[in-house]
């Protein structure tokens, strides 16, 4: 089951503000919390004061709470890999190793008696995970999460993201990635020019970022990296379909009931015999083969245009297509809608036989 998460950085907020944020997220169905111990300079006692109250409260609500740590955190707090009781006492569900150990230590920690998950950094593109698995860890307690990048232009490239993510996903390891909330102010570091995993996401709407991560097939959980996201952004992200790509479209014509049904009611999937020019969904031409579909808005097509073939196209009448490239209209195709600009890149990632759908930008 795919999940959503938020991030908490207690040094930037009061206890009351954190509790309100957690409550709002819980009401909307969020299930994960990311937090950071690497950026803390406090003693054990200071960390217990800063983290203990809200983490334990979130724990009672069923949140999975994972804190970013490193070997330096273990050293500073005088902790050992043989005793993770301090992390459990904070109310954590797991620790994320931003910088890891040699592999054997990770394996050993996965057998901790507290059931803490050991989350691995999946952004480096090395054989780190293979090394850990060679030490026969408790794989049920091994999960993974990408980094986020506060500095503009330092986020992951698409190619590297796919490479790293595929490496973990093919091993059956649960994965996570971060998205940026434009309304949020705080991260764990002084620099915060947006917090996201993929650089291409930095200025995109939060729902588009999440659609991309889920649609990649590589990411199970999407976490808002910065704090505090507005109620509007929390609600928008919570409304994203986590299983099926739902593209936001702007209608270009007044729709008939049949055209509206073709757009929003018919279950769409891309044909297996794919084209370089269009995504083709052909079930609608079967369902509405006896309907007369008038030609309207027969303009040349551009990337992201949504087309319903008119009855002038005979056996293709009622077929829905999405333009991947600019095309000349034969004079038989109705351009009825257009994918919103910020989501047009997503249509190029639709795979053969993949299901997809539409939502109106007016809703």
Short mmCIF file of C-alpha atoms in Angstrom, two decimals:
data_model
loop_
_atom_site.label_atom_id
_atom_site.label_comp_id
_atom_site.label_asym_id
_atom_site.label_seq_id
_atom_site.Cartn_x
_atom_site.Cartn_y
_atom_site.Cartn_z
CA UNK A 1 0.00 0.00 0.00
CA UNK A 2 1.42 3.38 -0.99
CA UNK A 3 1.65 5.93 1.79
CA UNK A 4 2.12 9.66 2.35
CA UNK A 5 4.32 11.36 4.91
CA UNK A 6 5.30 14.69 6.43
CA UNK A 7 8.53 15.95 8.00
CA UNK A 8 9.02 17.46 11.44
CA UNK A 9 11.98 19.61 12.51
CA UNK A 10 11.27 20.48 16.17
CA UNK A 11 13.95 23.14 16.42
CA UNK A 12 11.81 25.35 14.17
CA UNK A 13 8.44 25.09 15.94
CA UNK A 14 6.62 24.97 19.23
CA UNK A 15 5.17 21.76 20.58
CA UNK A 16 1.65 23.06 19.94
CA UNK A 17 2.43 23.86 16.28
CA UNK A 18 3.87 20.38 15.74
CA UNK A 19 0.87 18.66 17.33
CA UNK A 20 -1.57 20.67 15.17
CA UNK A 21 0.42 19.69 12.05
CA UNK A 22 0.48 16.03 13.02
CA UNK A 23 -3.26 16.06 13.73
CA UNK A 24 -4.05 17.63 10.35
CA UNK A 25 -1.89 15.11 8.53
CA UNK A 26 -3.46 12.23 10.44
CA UNK A 27 -6.97 13.41 9.56
CA UNK A 28 -6.00 13.36 5.88
CA UNK A 29 -4.56 9.84 6.00
CA UNK A 30 -0.83 10.53 6.18
CA UNK A 31 1.05 7.67 7.81
CA UNK A 32 4.77 8.53 7.87
CA UNK A 33 6.93 11.14 9.58
CA UNK A 34 10.52 11.94 8.68
CA UNK A 35 12.72 13.80 11.13
CA UNK A 36 16.43 14.51 11.46
CA UNK A 37 18.96 13.91 14.23
CA UNK A 38 21.97 14.77 12.08
CA UNK A 39 21.22 18.49 12.27
CA UNK A 40 20.88 18.39 16.08
CA UNK A 41 23.70 19.54 18.35
CA UNK A 42 21.93 18.67 21.58
CA UNK A 43 22.81 16.10 24.21
CA UNK A 44 20.76 12.94 24.73
CA UNK A 45 18.71 14.80 27.32
CA UNK A 46 18.17 17.74 24.98
CA UNK A 47 17.05 15.46 22.16
CA UNK A 48 14.68 13.62 24.48
CA UNK A 49 13.12 16.96 25.45
CA UNK A 50 12.85 18.13 21.84
CA UNK A 51 11.58 14.90 20.33
CA UNK A 52 10.08 12.68 22.99
CA UNK A 53 6.69 14.32 23.52
CA UNK A 54 5.54 14.75 19.90
CA UNK A 55 7.06 11.48 18.65
CA UNK A 56 5.23 9.50 21.29
CA UNK A 57 2.02 11.33 20.48
CA UNK A 58 2.43 10.57 16.76
CA UNK A 59 3.19 6.97 17.67
CA UNK A 60 -0.21 6.66 19.36
CA UNK A 61 -1.82 7.80 16.09
CA UNK A 62 -0.09 5.01 14.19
CA UNK A 63 2.56 7.05 12.38
CA UNK A 64 5.77 5.39 11.27
CA UNK A 65 8.50 7.79 12.44
CA UNK A 66 12.00 7.54 11.00
CA UNK A 67 14.91 9.80 12.00
CA UNK A 68 17.93 10.59 9.84
CA UNK A 69 21.18 9.52 11.53
CA UNK A 70 24.82 8.89 10.64
CA UNK A 71 27.87 7.30 12.27
CA UNK A 72 28.64 10.74 13.74
CA UNK A 73 25.29 10.76 15.54
CA UNK A 74 26.16 7.43 17.15
CA UNK A 75 29.53 8.84 18.21
CA UNK A 76 28.19 12.17 19.51
CA UNK A 77 25.45 10.51 21.56
CA UNK A 78 27.72 7.66 22.69
CA UNK A 79 25.54 5.01 21.06
CA UNK A 80 26.48 1.63 19.62
CA UNK A 81 24.95 -0.48 16.89
CA UNK A 82 24.37 -3.21 19.48
CA UNK A 83 21.95 -1.11 21.51
CA UNK A 84 19.30 0.94 19.68
CA UNK A 85 17.17 1.39 22.80
CA UNK A 86 17.70 5.17 22.79
CA UNK A 87 15.97 5.46 19.41
CA UNK A 88 13.11 3.28 20.63
CA UNK A 89 12.77 5.41 23.76
CA UNK A 90 12.21 8.46 21.54
CA UNK A 91 9.17 6.80 20.01
CA UNK A 92 10.85 6.14 16.65
CA UNK A 93 9.86 3.33 14.30
CA UNK A 94 13.23 3.31 12.57
CA UNK A 95 16.44 5.12 11.73
CA UNK A 96 17.57 6.29 8.30
CA UNK A 97 21.29 5.91 7.66
CA UNK A 98 22.13 8.97 5.61
CA UNK A 99 25.73 7.81 5.80
CA UNK A 100 26.04 4.10 6.39
CA UNK A 101 28.54 1.68 7.83
CA UNK A 102 30.32 -1.24 6.17
CA UNK A 103 27.31 -3.49 5.55
CA UNK A 104 27.80 -5.91 8.41
CA UNK A 105 26.67 -3.28 10.93
CA UNK A 106 23.47 -2.57 8.98
CA UNK A 107 22.73 -6.28 8.91
CA UNK A 108 23.34 -6.59 12.64
CA UNK A 109 21.10 -3.61 13.43
CA UNK A 110 18.25 -5.12 11.41
CA UNK A 111 17.91 -7.80 14.10
CA UNK A 112 17.42 -5.26 16.91
CA UNK A 113 14.93 -6.50 19.53
CA UNK A 114 12.80 -3.35 19.29
CA UNK A 115 11.57 -3.97 15.75
CA UNK A 116 13.12 -0.74 14.46
CA UNK A 117 13.40 -0.49 10.69
CA UNK A 118 16.79 0.29 9.20
CA UNK A 119 16.25 2.71 6.31
CA UNK A 120 19.01 3.01 3.72
CA UNK A 121 20.00 5.98 1.58
CA UNK A 122 19.06 4.98 -1.96
CA UNK A 123 20.43 8.00 -3.85
CA UNK A 124 24.10 7.07 -4.17
CA UNK A 125 24.03 4.52 -7.00
CA UNK A 126 26.63 2.18 -5.46
CA UNK A 127 26.51 -1.54 -4.61
CA UNK A 128 25.83 -0.62 -0.98
CA UNK A 129 22.58 -2.58 -0.80
CA UNK A 130 24.17 -5.66 -2.37
CA UNK A 131 26.92 -5.53 0.25
CA UNK A 132 24.37 -5.34 3.09
CA UNK A 133 22.38 -8.25 1.69
CA UNK A 134 25.54 -10.34 1.49
CA UNK A 135 25.58 -10.19 5.32
CA UNK A 136 22.11 -11.82 5.47
CA UNK A 137 20.14 -9.07 7.24
CA UNK A 138 16.58 -9.32 8.49
CA UNK A 139 15.26 -8.13 5.15
CA UNK A 140 11.78 -7.45 6.55
CA UNK A 141 13.32 -4.58 8.53
CA UNK A 142 15.30 -3.08 5.64
CA UNK A 143 13.63 -0.15 3.84
CA UNK A 144 15.06 2.65 1.70
CA UNK A 145 14.55 6.34 1.03
CA UNK A 146 16.07 8.85 -1.37
CA UNK A 147 17.78 12.07 -0.27
CA UNK A 148 16.33 15.54 -0.65
CA UNK A 149 18.34 18.52 -1.88
CA UNK A 150 17.96 22.03 -0.36
CA UNK A 151 20.29 23.71 -2.89
CA UNK A 152 18.81 24.55 -6.30
CA UNK A 153 20.26 22.51 -9.19
CA UNK A 154 21.69 19.80 -6.91
CA UNK A 155 18.74 17.37 -7.00
CA UNK A 156 18.89 14.01 -8.74
CA UNK A 157 18.71 13.70 -12.50
CA UNK A 158 15.95 11.51 -13.91
CA UNK A 159 18.47 9.00 -15.22
CA UNK A 160 20.20 8.63 -11.85
CA UNK A 161 16.89 8.49 -9.98
CA UNK A 162 15.67 5.66 -12.20
CA UNK A 163 18.96 3.79 -11.90
CA UNK A 164 19.10 3.97 -8.11
CA UNK A 165 15.40 3.33 -7.54
CA UNK A 166 15.26 0.31 -9.81
CA UNK A 167 18.18 -1.22 -7.94
CA UNK A 168 16.23 -1.26 -4.66
CA UNK A 169 12.78 -1.95 -6.07
CA UNK A 170 13.92 -5.06 -7.93
CA UNK A 171 15.12 -6.45 -4.60
CA UNK A 172 11.62 -6.06 -3.14
CA UNK A 173 12.65 -3.30 -0.72
CA UNK A 174 10.08 -0.69 0.28
CA UNK A 175 11.08 2.72 -1.08
CA UNK A 176 10.36 6.40 -0.48
CA UNK A 177 11.09 9.78 -2.07
CA UNK A 178 10.60 13.41 -1.14
CA UNK A 179 8.50 16.20 -2.63
CA UNK A 180 8.64 19.94 -2.01
CA UNK A 181 5.79 22.00 -0.54
CA UNK A 182 6.03 25.52 -1.91
CA UNK A 183 4.18 26.87 1.13
CA UNK A 184 6.60 25.36 3.66
CA UNK A 185 9.51 27.28 5.18
CA UNK A 186 11.67 24.92 7.18
CA UNK A 187 14.08 22.09 6.54
CA UNK A 188 16.91 20.69 8.67
CA UNK A 189 19.56 22.98 7.15
CA UNK A 190 19.92 26.80 6.81
CA UNK A 191 19.73 26.59 3.00
CA UNK A 192 16.25 25.74 1.74
CA UNK A 193 15.53 26.57 -1.89
CA UNK A 194 12.85 23.94 -1.95
CA UNK A 195 13.35 20.37 -0.75
CA UNK A 196 12.88 17.58 -3.28
CA UNK A 197 14.51 14.39 -4.53
CA UNK A 198 14.33 15.11 -8.27
CA UNK A 199 15.68 18.47 -9.43
CA UNK A 200 12.99 18.67 -12.11
CA UNK A 201 10.37 18.72 -9.33
CA UNK A 202 11.63 21.81 -7.51
CA UNK A 203 9.06 24.28 -8.89
CA UNK A 204 6.26 21.88 -9.82
CA UNK A 205 2.93 21.69 -7.96
CA UNK A 206 3.10 19.20 -5.11
CA UNK A 207 0.50 16.88 -6.68
CA UNK A 208 2.45 16.72 -9.95
CA UNK A 209 5.62 15.76 -8.08
CA UNK A 210 3.77 12.97 -6.29
CA UNK A 211 2.10 11.72 -9.47
CA UNK A 212 5.52 11.45 -11.07
CA UNK A 213 7.06 9.52 -8.16
CA UNK A 214 4.16 7.10 -7.88
CA UNK A 215 3.88 6.69 -11.65
CA UNK A 216 7.57 5.80 -11.91
CA UNK A 217 6.74 2.46 -10.34
CA UNK A 218 9.84 2.82 -8.18
CA UNK A 219 8.45 4.66 -5.15
CA UNK A 220 6.06 3.33 -2.51
CA UNK A 221 5.91 6.29 -0.12
CA UNK A 222 5.95 10.02 -0.86
CA UNK A 223 7.06 12.35 1.94
CA UNK A 224 6.81 16.14 2.08
CA UNK A 225 10.39 17.15 2.86
CA UNK A 226 9.80 20.60 4.33
CA UNK A 227 7.64 21.96 7.16
CA UNK A 228 4.95 23.30 7.50
CA UNK A 229 3.00 22.55 4.33
CA UNK A 230 -0.21 24.56 4.14
CA UNK A 231 -3.57 22.89 4.72
CA UNK A 232 -4.25 23.37 1.01
CA UNK A 233 -1.09 21.54 -0.06
CA UNK A 234 -1.66 18.77 2.50
CA UNK A 235 -5.19 18.29 1.19
CA UNK A 236 -4.12 18.45 -2.45
CA UNK A 237 -1.46 15.78 -1.97
CA UNK A 238 -3.86 13.61 0.02
CA UNK A 239 -6.30 13.66 -2.92
CA UNK A 240 -3.76 12.26 -5.42
CA UNK A 241 -4.60 8.82 -6.79
CA UNK A 242 -1.62 6.75 -5.65
CA UNK A 243 -2.29 3.78 -7.92
CA UNK A 244 -3.37 5.23 -11.27
CA UNK A 245 -1.99 8.22 -13.15
CA UNK A 246 -4.73 10.84 -13.30
CA UNK A 247 -3.84 13.71 -15.63
CA UNK A 248 -5.31 17.15 -15.10
CA UNK A 249 -6.91 18.51 -18.26
CA UNK A 250 -8.45 21.75 -19.48
CA UNK A 251 -11.48 21.25 -21.72
CA UNK A 252 -11.26 23.13 -25.03
CA UNK A 253 -14.88 22.70 -26.15
CA UNK A 254 -18.35 22.37 -24.66
CA UNK A 255 -18.64 18.62 -24.10
CA UNK A 256 -21.65 16.50 -25.01
CA UNK A 257 -22.67 13.85 -22.45
CA UNK A 258 -21.01 11.17 -24.61
CA UNK A 259 -17.76 13.13 -24.90
CA UNK A 260 -17.79 13.74 -21.17
CA UNK A 261 -18.31 10.03 -20.54
CA UNK A 262 -15.45 9.16 -22.91
CA UNK A 263 -13.11 11.51 -21.07
CA UNK A 264 -14.04 10.81 -17.47
CA UNK A 265 -15.93 7.51 -17.23
CA UNK A 266 -14.34 5.08 -19.69
CA UNK A 267 -11.41 3.10 -18.20
CA UNK A 268 -8.44 4.16 -20.31
CA UNK A 269 -5.25 2.22 -20.99
CA UNK A 270 -2.51 2.67 -23.56
CA UNK A 271 -2.52 0.08 -26.34
CA UNK A 272 0.38 -2.33 -26.35
CA UNK A 273 1.33 -1.55 -29.95
CA UNK A 274 2.60 1.90 -29.02
CA UNK A 275 3.08 4.88 -31.32
CA UNK A 276 5.67 7.65 -31.28
CA UNK A 277 2.92 10.19 -31.86
CA UNK A 278 -0.09 9.32 -29.71
CA UNK A 279 -1.27 7.46 -26.64
CA UNK A 280 -4.23 5.40 -27.86
CA UNK A 281 -7.17 4.28 -25.71
CA UNK A 282 -9.59 2.28 -27.85
CA UNK A 283 -12.25 0.96 -25.46
CA UNK A 284 -14.38 4.06 -25.98
CA UNK A 285 -14.75 3.38 -29.71
CA UNK A 286 -16.19 -0.05 -28.83
CA UNK A 287 -18.55 1.27 -26.16
CA UNK A 288 -19.80 4.20 -28.29
CA UNK A 289 -19.57 2.67 -31.76
CA UNK A 290 -23.22 3.47 -32.48
CA UNK A 291 -23.00 7.11 -31.38
CA UNK A 292 -22.66 9.96 -33.85
CA UNK A 293 -19.72 12.11 -32.80
CA UNK A 294 -19.67 15.47 -34.52
CA UNK A 295 -16.40 17.07 -35.57
CA UNK A 296 -15.40 20.08 -33.46
CA UNK A 297 -12.22 22.09 -32.96
CA UNK A 298 -10.39 20.34 -35.82
CA UNK A 299 -7.13 22.22 -35.24
CA UNK A 300 -3.63 20.81 -35.66
CA UNK A 301 -2.53 18.92 -32.57
CA UNK A 302 0.22 19.87 -30.12
CA UNK A 303 1.83 17.91 -27.30
CA UNK A 304 -0.73 17.17 -24.59
CA UNK A 305 -3.83 17.60 -26.74
CA UNK A 306 -6.62 15.13 -25.99
CA UNK A 307 -8.44 13.95 -29.08
CA UNK A 308 -11.74 12.16 -29.64
CA UNK A 309 -12.04 10.86 -33.17
CA UNK A 310 -15.23 12.01 -34.88
CA UNK A 311 -17.63 9.80 -36.85
CA UNK A 312 -15.84 10.96 -40.02
CA UNK A 313 -13.10 8.49 -39.05
CA UNK A 314 -15.47 5.51 -39.46
CA UNK A 315 -14.19 2.55 -37.41
CA UNK A 316 -11.99 4.85 -35.31
CA UNK A 317 -14.99 6.94 -34.23
CA UNK A 318 -14.93 7.48 -30.47
CA UNK A 319 -11.29 6.49 -29.99
CA UNK A 320 -9.45 8.65 -27.47
CA UNK A 321 -5.88 9.75 -28.13
CA UNK A 322 -3.29 12.01 -26.50
CA UNK A 323 -0.76 13.75 -28.68
CA UNK A 324 2.88 13.10 -27.79
CA UNK A 325 4.13 15.42 -30.53
CA UNK A 326 2.83 18.08 -32.89
CA UNK A 327 0.64 16.55 -35.63
CA UNK A 328 -1.40 17.74 -38.58
CA UNK A 329 -5.14 17.33 -38.18
CA UNK A 330 -6.68 15.33 -41.03
CA UNK A 331 -9.89 17.29 -40.60
CA UNK A 332 -11.55 14.35 -38.84
CA UNK A 333 -10.17 14.67 -35.31
CA UNK A 334 -11.78 16.71 -32.50
CA UNK A 335 -9.35 18.32 -30.06
CA UNK A 336 -11.56 18.38 -26.96
CA UNK A 337 -9.10 18.96 -24.11
CA UNK A 338 -5.48 19.62 -23.24
CA UNK A 339 -3.27 18.28 -20.45
CA UNK A 340 -2.17 21.18 -18.22
CA UNK A 341 1.36 22.39 -19.08
CA UNK A 342 3.04 21.23 -15.87
CA UNK A 343 1.84 17.64 -16.36
CA UNK A 344 2.56 17.15 -20.07
CA UNK A 345 5.88 15.49 -19.37
CA UNK A 346 3.97 12.69 -17.63
CA UNK A 347 2.28 11.48 -20.81
CA UNK A 348 5.69 10.49 -22.20
CA UNK A 349 6.09 8.10 -19.27
CA UNK A 350 2.88 6.16 -19.90
CA UNK A 351 3.89 2.57 -20.60
CA UNK A 352 2.26 0.02 -22.93
CA UNK A 353 -0.96 -1.31 -21.35
CA UNK A 354 -0.76 1.22 -18.52
CA UNK A 355 -4.06 2.51 -17.16
CA UNK A 356 -4.62 6.25 -16.81
CA UNK A 357 -7.45 8.71 -16.36
CA UNK A 358 -8.37 12.38 -16.38
CA UNK A 359 -9.54 14.96 -13.88
CA UNK A 360 -10.81 18.38 -14.81
CA UNK A 361 -8.67 21.36 -13.86
CA UNK A 362 -11.92 23.20 -13.12
CA UNK A 363 -12.74 20.91 -10.20
#
